């Protein structure tokens, strides 16, 4: 297998995850690790995020299984292995042909992204090693210098949609025992953010979502209106992902902070001090995260 050992070892926690501590009613069948494995069968508890994704994704993907992902993962693994062998001179393979005919590769990437989205949207089992392997194969493919130029041209838009879908899965998840699932999606976004090709746009997406929520929360607080407590809880994984990606960026001297969307950074920092000032008493933890992100943004700019 080709995924980096670091990616695989980092997800070994999947067999050690603890329950979030929330009680689950008797109507739900729980797995050995406390994951509600059959909650998707409850017709009277359809979440908004599930309906939203079902409108976006093809109908045949709504009942996807692990087997449906095996084929594209294995195909992409074999492709990367051939690339590795050809680099060593054992095989002579001209991958320039992908410039004109990359349908099979791009179709496999598309199937993999759609399947991963459905899995993360409706987790039916504790996060397995297979999903981590699939994500790492995807990262290896798009960072391969001989393949990425050909594949990215046709798959970049699909990759952007995948990142947006994962962010919405985090924000819209309202199940009682959701925190393990959110942790798994968050880890996938962090893995994607380790790629220099995907990191910049992911940072911009996260900055936009956190900024918009902060503005909505401030408006609700000023007029003493109700706010979505579930979304408030779900915004913290996005803050942690953003902080980690910015921290990694400042530690890498070869990556410029100006690479990602400067406009989104300016929007985030605009009036941020006033937002923190007004929210700090009522929402101290969220205000602290906003401040930490702003410090990382400013330190990156200074460097």
PDB file of C-alpha atoms in Angstrom:
ATOM      1  CA  UNK A   1       0.000   0.000   0.000  1.00  0.00           C
ATOM      2  CA  UNK A   2       1.216   3.472  -0.884  1.00  0.00           C
ATOM      3  CA  UNK A   3      -0.273   5.910   1.703  1.00  0.00           C
ATOM      4  CA  UNK A   4       2.297   7.494   3.971  1.00  0.00           C
ATOM      5  CA  UNK A   5       2.767   5.623   7.219  1.00  0.00           C
ATOM      6  CA  UNK A   6       2.200   8.842   9.117  1.00  0.00           C
ATOM      7  CA  UNK A   7      -1.349   9.109   7.771  1.00  0.00           C
ATOM      8  CA  UNK A   8      -2.125   5.519   8.658  1.00  0.00           C
ATOM      9  CA  UNK A   9      -0.648   5.611  12.141  1.00  0.00           C
ATOM     10  CA  UNK A  10      -2.385   8.884  12.916  1.00  0.00           C
ATOM     11  CA  UNK A  11      -5.765   7.262  12.469  1.00  0.00           C
ATOM     12  CA  UNK A  12      -5.062   4.299  14.726  1.00  0.00           C
ATOM     13  CA  UNK A  13      -7.172   6.143  17.288  1.00  0.00           C
ATOM     14  CA  UNK A  14     -10.277   4.840  15.515  1.00  0.00           C
ATOM     15  CA  UNK A  15     -10.124   1.671  17.600  1.00  0.00           C
ATOM     16  CA  UNK A  16      -9.667   3.647  20.817  1.00  0.00           C
ATOM     17  CA  UNK A  17     -12.311   6.341  20.540  1.00  0.00           C
ATOM     18  CA  UNK A  18     -14.416   6.936  23.598  1.00  0.00           C
ATOM     19  CA  UNK A  19     -18.098   7.690  23.676  1.00  0.00           C
ATOM     20  CA  UNK A  20     -19.030  11.361  23.789  1.00  0.00           C
ATOM     21  CA  UNK A  21     -20.936  10.801  27.023  1.00  0.00           C
ATOM     22  CA  UNK A  22     -24.344  11.604  25.578  1.00  0.00           C
ATOM     23  CA  UNK A  23     -27.141   9.193  26.308  1.00  0.00           C
ATOM     24  CA  UNK A  24     -28.679   7.407  23.339  1.00  0.00           C
ATOM     25  CA  UNK A  25     -32.296   6.301  23.468  1.00  0.00           C
ATOM     26  CA  UNK A  26     -33.309   2.651  23.191  1.00  0.00           C
ATOM     27  CA  UNK A  27     -34.600   3.307  19.689  1.00  0.00           C
ATOM     28  CA  UNK A  28     -31.027   3.379  18.423  1.00  0.00           C
ATOM     29  CA  UNK A  29     -28.743   0.388  18.124  1.00  0.00           C
ATOM     30  CA  UNK A  30     -25.265   1.222  19.366  1.00  0.00           C
ATOM     31  CA  UNK A  31     -22.022  -0.299  18.157  1.00  0.00           C
ATOM     32  CA  UNK A  32     -19.240  -1.549  20.380  1.00  0.00           C
ATOM     33  CA  UNK A  33     -17.672   1.919  20.511  1.00  0.00           C
ATOM     34  CA  UNK A  34     -20.853   3.810  21.255  1.00  0.00           C
ATOM     35  CA  UNK A  35     -21.572   4.860  17.674  1.00  0.00           C
ATOM     36  CA  UNK A  36     -25.255   4.862  16.791  1.00  0.00           C
ATOM     37  CA  UNK A  37     -24.974   2.501  13.852  1.00  0.00           C
ATOM     38  CA  UNK A  38     -28.612   2.386  12.813  1.00  0.00           C
ATOM     39  CA  UNK A  39     -29.719   5.972  13.333  1.00  0.00           C
ATOM     40  CA  UNK A  40     -30.095   6.469   9.578  1.00  0.00           C
ATOM     41  CA  UNK A  41     -33.066   4.072   9.571  1.00  0.00           C
ATOM     42  CA  UNK A  42     -35.193   6.385  11.693  1.00  0.00           C
ATOM     43  CA  UNK A  43     -37.595   8.071   9.272  1.00  0.00           C
ATOM     44  CA  UNK A  44     -38.834  10.598  11.799  1.00  0.00           C
ATOM     45  CA  UNK A  45     -35.346  11.941  12.569  1.00  0.00           C
ATOM     46  CA  UNK A  46     -34.008  12.938   9.164  1.00  0.00           C
ATOM     47  CA  UNK A  47     -31.377  15.631   9.621  1.00  0.00           C
ATOM     48  CA  UNK A  48     -31.267  18.752   7.505  1.00  0.00           C
ATOM     49  CA  UNK A  49     -27.714  18.051   6.374  1.00  0.00           C
ATOM     50  CA  UNK A  50     -28.706  14.615   5.027  1.00  0.00           C
ATOM     51  CA  UNK A  51     -31.507  16.063   2.913  1.00  0.00           C
ATOM     52  CA  UNK A  52     -29.146  18.753   1.661  1.00  0.00           C
ATOM     53  CA  UNK A  53     -26.495  16.267   0.574  1.00  0.00           C
ATOM     54  CA  UNK A  54     -29.046  13.969  -1.045  1.00  0.00           C
ATOM     55  CA  UNK A  55     -30.018  16.853  -3.309  1.00  0.00           C
ATOM     56  CA  UNK A  56     -26.380  17.387  -4.242  1.00  0.00           C
ATOM     57  CA  UNK A  57     -25.259  13.779  -4.723  1.00  0.00           C
ATOM     58  CA  UNK A  58     -26.496  11.306  -7.336  1.00  0.00           C
ATOM     59  CA  UNK A  59     -29.257   9.022  -6.084  1.00  0.00           C
ATOM     60  CA  UNK A  60     -27.230   5.859  -6.556  1.00  0.00           C
ATOM     61  CA  UNK A  61     -24.667   7.105  -4.035  1.00  0.00           C
ATOM     62  CA  UNK A  62     -27.153   7.462  -1.196  1.00  0.00           C
ATOM     63  CA  UNK A  63     -26.934   3.727  -0.534  1.00  0.00           C
ATOM     64  CA  UNK A  64     -23.192   3.359  -1.116  1.00  0.00           C
ATOM     65  CA  UNK A  65     -21.210   0.654   0.617  1.00  0.00           C
ATOM     66  CA  UNK A  66     -17.580   0.058   1.445  1.00  0.00           C
ATOM     67  CA  UNK A  67     -17.315  -2.229  -1.573  1.00  0.00           C
ATOM     68  CA  UNK A  68     -18.234   0.662  -3.868  1.00  0.00           C
ATOM     69  CA  UNK A  69     -15.069   2.467  -2.784  1.00  0.00           C
ATOM     70  CA  UNK A  70     -12.749  -0.507  -3.012  1.00  0.00           C
ATOM     71  CA  UNK A  71     -12.462  -0.454  -6.815  1.00  0.00           C
ATOM     72  CA  UNK A  72     -11.388   3.214  -7.239  1.00  0.00           C
ATOM     73  CA  UNK A  73      -9.026   2.996  -4.262  1.00  0.00           C
ATOM     74  CA  UNK A  74      -7.301  -0.107  -5.603  1.00  0.00           C
ATOM     75  CA  UNK A  75      -7.124   1.328  -9.122  1.00  0.00           C
ATOM     76  CA  UNK A  76      -5.498   4.553  -7.894  1.00  0.00           C
ATOM     77  CA  UNK A  77      -3.106   2.556  -5.700  1.00  0.00           C
ATOM     78  CA  UNK A  78      -2.001   0.517  -8.700  1.00  0.00           C
ATOM     79  CA  UNK A  79      -1.601   3.663 -10.790  1.00  0.00           C
ATOM     80  CA  UNK A  80       0.647   5.225  -8.148  1.00  0.00           C
ATOM     81  CA  UNK A  81       2.641   2.022  -7.856  1.00  0.00           C
ATOM     82  CA  UNK A  82       3.222   1.969 -11.633  1.00  0.00           C
ATOM     83  CA  UNK A  83       4.373   5.585 -11.380  1.00  0.00           C
ATOM     84  CA  UNK A  84       6.801   4.639  -8.620  1.00  0.00           C
ATOM     85  CA  UNK A  85       8.183   1.720 -10.620  1.00  0.00           C
ATOM     86  CA  UNK A  86       8.538   3.799 -13.785  1.00  0.00           C
ATOM     87  CA  UNK A  87      10.511   6.397 -11.844  1.00  0.00           C
ATOM     88  CA  UNK A  88      13.041   3.754 -10.899  1.00  0.00           C
ATOM     89  CA  UNK A  89      13.519   2.736 -14.506  1.00  0.00           C
ATOM     90  CA  UNK A  90      11.948  -0.710 -14.138  1.00  0.00           C
ATOM     91  CA  UNK A  91       9.063   0.245 -16.411  1.00  0.00           C
ATOM     92  CA  UNK A  92       8.884   2.758 -19.215  1.00  0.00           C
ATOM     93  CA  UNK A  93       5.532   4.517 -18.921  1.00  0.00           C
ATOM     94  CA  UNK A  94       4.650   7.763 -20.669  1.00  0.00           C
ATOM     95  CA  UNK A  95       2.179   9.479 -18.359  1.00  0.00           C
ATOM     96  CA  UNK A  96       1.988  12.442 -20.699  1.00  0.00           C
ATOM     97  CA  UNK A  97      -0.817  10.558 -22.436  1.00  0.00           C
ATOM     98  CA  UNK A  98      -3.019  11.456 -19.452  1.00  0.00           C
ATOM     99  CA  UNK A  99      -3.072  14.985 -20.800  1.00  0.00           C
ATOM    100  CA  UNK A 100      -5.423  13.917 -23.585  1.00  0.00           C
ATOM    101  CA  UNK A 101      -7.074  10.853 -22.065  1.00  0.00           C
ATOM    102  CA  UNK A 102      -7.534  10.922 -18.297  1.00  0.00           C
ATOM    103  CA  UNK A 103     -11.204   9.976 -18.121  1.00  0.00           C
ATOM    104  CA  UNK A 104     -10.667   6.725 -16.204  1.00  0.00           C
ATOM    105  CA  UNK A 105      -8.424   8.343 -13.588  1.00  0.00           C
ATOM    106  CA  UNK A 106     -10.691  11.363 -13.109  1.00  0.00           C
ATOM    107  CA  UNK A 107     -13.784   9.157 -12.968  1.00  0.00           C
ATOM    108  CA  UNK A 108     -12.167   7.056 -10.223  1.00  0.00           C
ATOM    109  CA  UNK A 109     -11.286  10.185  -8.261  1.00  0.00           C
ATOM    110  CA  UNK A 110     -14.864  11.450  -8.648  1.00  0.00           C
ATOM    111  CA  UNK A 111     -16.332   8.143  -7.427  1.00  0.00           C
ATOM    112  CA  UNK A 112     -13.967   8.118  -4.471  1.00  0.00           C
ATOM    113  CA  UNK A 113     -14.864  11.673  -3.435  1.00  0.00           C
ATOM    114  CA  UNK A 114     -18.615  11.044  -3.725  1.00  0.00           C
ATOM    115  CA  UNK A 115     -18.351   7.804  -1.778  1.00  0.00           C
ATOM    116  CA  UNK A 116     -16.298   9.386   1.013  1.00  0.00           C
ATOM    117  CA  UNK A 117     -18.816  12.229   1.279  1.00  0.00           C
ATOM    118  CA  UNK A 118     -21.704   9.796   1.746  1.00  0.00           C
ATOM    119  CA  UNK A 119     -19.773   7.745   4.292  1.00  0.00           C
ATOM    120  CA  UNK A 120     -18.920  10.783   6.395  1.00  0.00           C
ATOM    121  CA  UNK A 121     -22.464  12.118   6.090  1.00  0.00           C
ATOM    122  CA  UNK A 122     -24.039   8.896   7.402  1.00  0.00           C
ATOM    123  CA  UNK A 123     -21.467   6.903   9.376  1.00  0.00           C
ATOM    124  CA  UNK A 124     -22.754   3.358   9.792  1.00  0.00           C
ATOM    125  CA  UNK A 125     -19.714   2.073  11.662  1.00  0.00           C
ATOM    126  CA  UNK A 126     -16.716   3.409  13.592  1.00  0.00           C
ATOM    127  CA  UNK A 127     -14.223   5.088  11.314  1.00  0.00           C
ATOM    128  CA  UNK A 128     -12.154   2.320   9.753  1.00  0.00           C
ATOM    129  CA  UNK A 129      -8.586   2.124   8.539  1.00  0.00           C
ATOM    130  CA  UNK A 130      -9.958   1.774   5.023  1.00  0.00           C
ATOM    131  CA  UNK A 131     -11.322   5.337   4.931  1.00  0.00           C
ATOM    132  CA  UNK A 132      -7.978   6.720   6.097  1.00  0.00           C
ATOM    133  CA  UNK A 133      -6.233   4.688   3.438  1.00  0.00           C
ATOM    134  CA  UNK A 134      -8.598   6.059   0.788  1.00  0.00           C
ATOM    135  CA  UNK A 135      -7.909   9.664   1.838  1.00  0.00           C
ATOM    136  CA  UNK A 136      -4.156   9.099   1.865  1.00  0.00           C
ATOM    137  CA  UNK A 137      -4.285   7.530  -1.611  1.00  0.00           C
ATOM    138  CA  UNK A 138      -6.171  10.593  -2.814  1.00  0.00           C
ATOM    139  CA  UNK A 139      -3.543  12.926  -1.329  1.00  0.00           C
ATOM    140  CA  UNK A 140      -0.708  10.877  -2.835  1.00  0.00           C
ATOM    141  CA  UNK A 141      -2.360  11.105  -6.242  1.00  0.00           C
ATOM    142  CA  UNK A 142      -2.872  14.860  -6.297  1.00  0.00           C
ATOM    143  CA  UNK A 143       0.615  15.589  -4.966  1.00  0.00           C
ATOM    144  CA  UNK A 144       2.393  13.321  -7.467  1.00  0.00           C
ATOM    145  CA  UNK A 145       4.320  15.649  -9.752  1.00  0.00           C
ATOM    146  CA  UNK A 146       3.889  13.436 -12.825  1.00  0.00           C
ATOM    147  CA  UNK A 147       0.156  12.897 -12.380  1.00  0.00           C
ATOM    148  CA  UNK A 148      -1.237  15.921 -10.549  1.00  0.00           C
ATOM    149  CA  UNK A 149      -0.928  18.351 -13.469  1.00  0.00           C
ATOM    150  CA  UNK A 150      -3.126  16.131 -15.616  1.00  0.00           C
ATOM    151  CA  UNK A 151      -5.564  15.049 -12.912  1.00  0.00           C
ATOM    152  CA  UNK A 152      -5.986  18.368 -11.111  1.00  0.00           C
ATOM    153  CA  UNK A 153      -7.062  20.216 -14.231  1.00  0.00           C
ATOM    154  CA  UNK A 154     -10.168  18.050 -14.437  1.00  0.00           C
ATOM    155  CA  UNK A 155     -10.679  17.177 -10.757  1.00  0.00           C
ATOM    156  CA  UNK A 156      -9.900  20.408  -8.909  1.00  0.00           C
ATOM    157  CA  UNK A 157     -13.516  21.591  -8.959  1.00  0.00           C
ATOM    158  CA  UNK A 158     -14.632  18.218  -7.597  1.00  0.00           C
ATOM    159  CA  UNK A 159     -12.015  18.449  -4.832  1.00  0.00           C
ATOM    160  CA  UNK A 160     -13.285  21.906  -3.903  1.00  0.00           C
ATOM    161  CA  UNK A 161     -16.843  20.563  -3.677  1.00  0.00           C
ATOM    162  CA  UNK A 162     -15.593  17.713  -1.500  1.00  0.00           C
ATOM    163  CA  UNK A 163     -14.012  20.116   0.988  1.00  0.00           C
ATOM    164  CA  UNK A 164     -17.161  22.256   1.067  1.00  0.00           C
ATOM    165  CA  UNK A 165     -19.292  19.151   1.662  1.00  0.00           C
ATOM    166  CA  UNK A 166     -17.122  18.042   4.591  1.00  0.00           C
ATOM    167  CA  UNK A 167     -17.357  21.495   6.164  1.00  0.00           C
ATOM    168  CA  UNK A 168     -21.154  21.465   5.813  1.00  0.00           C
ATOM    169  CA  UNK A 169     -21.328  17.965   7.300  1.00  0.00           C
ATOM    170  CA  UNK A 170     -19.592  19.340  10.397  1.00  0.00           C
ATOM    171  CA  UNK A 171     -21.788  22.439  10.636  1.00  0.00           C
ATOM    172  CA  UNK A 172     -25.139  20.726   9.980  1.00  0.00           C
ATOM    173  CA  UNK A 173     -24.712  17.561  12.050  1.00  0.00           C
ATOM    174  CA  UNK A 174     -27.287  17.632  14.855  1.00  0.00           C
ATOM    175  CA  UNK A 175     -27.312  13.999  15.995  1.00  0.00           C
ATOM    176  CA  UNK A 176     -27.047  13.432  19.724  1.00  0.00           C
ATOM    177  CA  UNK A 177     -23.880  11.378  19.691  1.00  0.00           C
ATOM    178  CA  UNK A 178     -22.131  13.154  16.838  1.00  0.00           C
ATOM    179  CA  UNK A 179     -18.750  14.148  18.208  1.00  0.00           C
ATOM    180  CA  UNK A 180     -16.814  11.071  17.117  1.00  0.00           C
ATOM    181  CA  UNK A 181     -18.111  11.484  13.579  1.00  0.00           C
ATOM    182  CA  UNK A 182     -17.138  15.173  13.613  1.00  0.00           C
ATOM    183  CA  UNK A 183     -13.671  14.213  14.831  1.00  0.00           C
ATOM    184  CA  UNK A 184     -13.246  11.827  11.891  1.00  0.00           C
ATOM    185  CA  UNK A 185     -14.325  14.453   9.341  1.00  0.00           C
ATOM    186  CA  UNK A 186     -12.066  17.028  10.987  1.00  0.00           C
ATOM    187  CA  UNK A 187      -9.091  14.706  10.718  1.00  0.00           C
ATOM    188  CA  UNK A 188      -9.774  14.206   7.007  1.00  0.00           C
ATOM    189  CA  UNK A 189      -9.806  17.978   6.462  1.00  0.00           C
ATOM    190  CA  UNK A 190      -6.516  18.296   8.329  1.00  0.00           C
ATOM    191  CA  UNK A 191      -4.998  15.593   6.113  1.00  0.00           C
ATOM    192  CA  UNK A 192      -6.194  17.440   3.014  1.00  0.00           C
ATOM    193  CA  UNK A 193      -4.784  20.665   4.406  1.00  0.00           C
ATOM    194  CA  UNK A 194      -1.322  19.131   4.635  1.00  0.00           C
ATOM    195  CA  UNK A 195      -1.190  19.248   0.853  1.00  0.00           C
ATOM    196  CA  UNK A 196       0.159  22.580  -0.372  1.00  0.00           C
ATOM    197  CA  UNK A 197      -2.145  22.272  -3.375  1.00  0.00           C
ATOM    198  CA  UNK A 198      -5.317  22.109  -1.260  1.00  0.00           C
ATOM    199  CA  UNK A 199      -4.323  23.991   1.878  1.00  0.00           C
ATOM    200  CA  UNK A 200      -4.766  27.552   0.669  1.00  0.00           C
ATOM    201  CA  UNK A 201      -8.316  27.177  -0.603  1.00  0.00           C
ATOM    202  CA  UNK A 202      -9.259  25.173   2.497  1.00  0.00           C
ATOM    203  CA  UNK A 203      -7.994  27.955   4.773  1.00  0.00           C
ATOM    204  CA  UNK A 204     -10.067  30.467   2.803  1.00  0.00           C
ATOM    205  CA  UNK A 205     -13.195  28.312   3.124  1.00  0.00           C
ATOM    206  CA  UNK A 206     -12.705  27.934   6.878  1.00  0.00           C
ATOM    207  CA  UNK A 207     -12.033  31.636   7.382  1.00  0.00           C
ATOM    208  CA  UNK A 208     -15.248  32.449   5.518  1.00  0.00           C
ATOM    209  CA  UNK A 209     -17.399  30.041   7.565  1.00  0.00           C
ATOM    210  CA  UNK A 210     -15.991  31.120  10.945  1.00  0.00           C
ATOM    211  CA  UNK A 211     -16.298  34.809  10.061  1.00  0.00           C
ATOM    212  CA  UNK A 212     -19.901  34.475   8.913  1.00  0.00           C
ATOM    213  CA  UNK A 213     -20.867  32.607  12.066  1.00  0.00           C
ATOM    214  CA  UNK A 214     -19.137  35.184  14.283  1.00  0.00           C
ATOM    215  CA  UNK A 215     -21.056  37.996  12.584  1.00  0.00           C
ATOM    216  CA  UNK A 216     -24.368  36.121  12.911  1.00  0.00           C
ATOM    217  CA  UNK A 217     -23.687  35.367  16.567  1.00  0.00           C
ATOM    218  CA  UNK A 218     -22.850  39.004  17.280  1.00  0.00           C
ATOM    219  CA  UNK A 219     -26.045  40.157  15.577  1.00  0.00           C
ATOM    220  CA  UNK A 220     -28.137  37.673  17.556  1.00  0.00           C
ATOM    221  CA  UNK A 221     -26.452  38.752  20.785  1.00  0.00           C
ATOM    222  CA  UNK A 222     -27.010  42.467  20.150  1.00  0.00           C
ATOM    223  CA  UNK A 223     -30.743  42.067  19.549  1.00  0.00           C
ATOM    224  CA  UNK A 224     -31.085  39.322  22.190  1.00  0.00           C
ATOM    225  CA  UNK A 225     -32.326  36.844  19.594  1.00  0.00           C
ATOM    226  CA  UNK A 226     -32.088  33.056  19.670  1.00  0.00           C
ATOM    227  CA  UNK A 227     -29.090  31.415  18.045  1.00  0.00           C
ATOM    228  CA  UNK A 228     -28.445  27.853  16.872  1.00  0.00           C
ATOM    229  CA  UNK A 229     -26.723  26.144  19.801  1.00  0.00           C
ATOM    230  CA  UNK A 230     -25.922  23.083  17.663  1.00  0.00           C
ATOM    231  CA  UNK A 231     -24.102  25.170  15.094  1.00  0.00           C
ATOM    232  CA  UNK A 232     -22.324  26.973  17.926  1.00  0.00           C
ATOM    233  CA  UNK A 233     -21.019  23.622  19.195  1.00  0.00           C
ATOM    234  CA  UNK A 234     -20.080  22.516  15.685  1.00  0.00           C
ATOM    235  CA  UNK A 235     -18.100  25.658  14.881  1.00  0.00           C
ATOM    236  CA  UNK A 236     -15.322  24.651  17.266  1.00  0.00           C
ATOM    237  CA  UNK A 237     -14.008  21.775  15.097  1.00  0.00           C
ATOM    238  CA  UNK A 238     -13.686  24.262  12.236  1.00  0.00           C
ATOM    239  CA  UNK A 239     -11.791  26.666  14.500  1.00  0.00           C
ATOM    240  CA  UNK A 240      -9.433  23.895  15.590  1.00  0.00           C
ATOM    241  CA  UNK A 241      -8.811  22.797  11.992  1.00  0.00           C
ATOM    242  CA  UNK A 242      -8.139  26.386  10.958  1.00  0.00           C
ATOM    243  CA  UNK A 243      -5.768  26.936  13.853  1.00  0.00           C
ATOM    244  CA  UNK A 244      -3.842  23.758  13.077  1.00  0.00           C
ATOM    245  CA  UNK A 245      -3.492  24.568   9.376  1.00  0.00           C
ATOM    246  CA  UNK A 246      -2.326  28.113  10.107  1.00  0.00           C
ATOM    247  CA  UNK A 247       0.106  26.797  12.705  1.00  0.00           C
ATOM    248  CA  UNK A 248       1.550  24.344  10.184  1.00  0.00           C
ATOM    249  CA  UNK A 249       1.813  27.105   7.621  1.00  0.00           C
ATOM    250  CA  UNK A 250       3.783  29.432   9.863  1.00  0.00           C
ATOM    251  CA  UNK A 251       6.197  26.609  10.677  1.00  0.00           C
ATOM    252  CA  UNK A 252       6.952  25.947   6.992  1.00  0.00           C
ATOM    253  CA  UNK A 253       9.292  28.587   5.673  1.00  0.00           C
ATOM    254  CA  UNK A 254       8.710  27.550   2.059  1.00  0.00           C
ATOM    255  CA  UNK A 255       5.000  28.426   2.155  1.00  0.00           C
ATOM    256  CA  UNK A 256       3.941  32.039   1.821  1.00  0.00           C
ATOM    257  CA  UNK A 257       0.959  33.310   3.774  1.00  0.00           C
ATOM    258  CA  UNK A 258      -0.050  35.362   0.744  1.00  0.00           C
ATOM    259  CA  UNK A 259      -0.796  32.235  -1.248  1.00  0.00           C
ATOM    260  CA  UNK A 260      -4.326  31.843   0.053  1.00  0.00           C
ATOM    261  CA  UNK A 261      -7.137  34.282  -0.564  1.00  0.00           C
ATOM    262  CA  UNK A 262      -5.962  37.613   0.851  1.00  0.00           C
ATOM    263  CA  UNK A 263      -9.457  39.069   0.510  1.00  0.00           C
ATOM    264  CA  UNK A 264     -10.890  36.434   2.842  1.00  0.00           C
ATOM    265  CA  UNK A 265      -8.146  37.135   5.367  1.00  0.00           C
ATOM    266  CA  UNK A 266      -8.916  40.863   5.313  1.00  0.00           C
ATOM    267  CA  UNK A 267     -12.626  40.195   5.771  1.00  0.00           C
ATOM    268  CA  UNK A 268     -11.888  37.975   8.749  1.00  0.00           C
ATOM    269  CA  UNK A 269      -9.655  40.519  10.476  1.00  0.00           C
ATOM    270  CA  UNK A 270     -11.969  43.451   9.746  1.00  0.00           C
ATOM    271  CA  UNK A 271     -13.810  44.515  12.917  1.00  0.00           C
ATOM    272  CA  UNK A 272     -12.580  41.331  14.626  1.00  0.00           C
ATOM    273  CA  UNK A 273     -11.483  43.225  17.730  1.00  0.00           C
ATOM    274  CA  UNK A 274     -14.977  44.666  18.142  1.00  0.00           C
ATOM    275  CA  UNK A 275     -16.576  41.248  17.682  1.00  0.00           C
ATOM    276  CA  UNK A 276     -14.297  39.713  20.307  1.00  0.00           C
ATOM    277  CA  UNK A 277     -14.959  42.631  22.666  1.00  0.00           C
ATOM    278  CA  UNK A 278     -18.742  42.217  22.463  1.00  0.00           C
ATOM    279  CA  UNK A 279     -18.771  38.402  22.628  1.00  0.00           C
ATOM    280  CA  UNK A 280     -16.028  37.785  25.177  1.00  0.00           C
ATOM    281  CA  UNK A 281     -18.298  37.897  28.255  1.00  0.00           C
ATOM    282  CA  UNK A 282     -21.090  35.707  26.893  1.00  0.00           C
ATOM    283  CA  UNK A 283     -18.981  33.435  24.637  1.00  0.00           C
ATOM    284  CA  UNK A 284     -15.467  33.385  26.121  1.00  0.00           C
ATOM    285  CA  UNK A 285     -14.282  30.146  24.491  1.00  0.00           C
ATOM    286  CA  UNK A 286     -15.344  31.151  20.984  1.00  0.00           C
ATOM    287  CA  UNK A 287     -13.802  34.589  21.484  1.00  0.00           C
ATOM    288  CA  UNK A 288     -10.555  32.956  22.548  1.00  0.00           C
ATOM    289  CA  UNK A 289     -10.477  30.881  19.359  1.00  0.00           C
ATOM    290  CA  UNK A 290     -11.106  33.978  17.248  1.00  0.00           C
ATOM    291  CA  UNK A 291      -8.227  35.723  18.965  1.00  0.00           C
ATOM    292  CA  UNK A 292      -5.875  32.759  18.494  1.00  0.00           C
ATOM    293  CA  UNK A 293      -6.678  32.573  14.784  1.00  0.00           C
ATOM    294  CA  UNK A 294      -6.102  36.303  14.399  1.00  0.00           C
ATOM    295  CA  UNK A 295      -2.707  35.992  16.122  1.00  0.00           C
ATOM    296  CA  UNK A 296      -1.671  33.255  13.701  1.00  0.00           C
ATOM    297  CA  UNK A 297      -2.839  35.292  10.711  1.00  0.00           C
ATOM    298  CA  UNK A 298      -0.905  38.346  11.861  1.00  0.00           C
ATOM    299  CA  UNK A 299       2.229  36.354  12.711  1.00  0.00           C
ATOM    300  CA  UNK A 300       2.190  34.757   9.264  1.00  0.00           C
ATOM    301  CA  UNK A 301       1.934  38.203   7.690  1.00  0.00           C
ATOM    302  CA  UNK A 302       4.860  39.488   9.766  1.00  0.00           C
ATOM    303  CA  UNK A 303       7.020  36.535   8.682  1.00  0.00           C
TER     304      UNK A 303
END
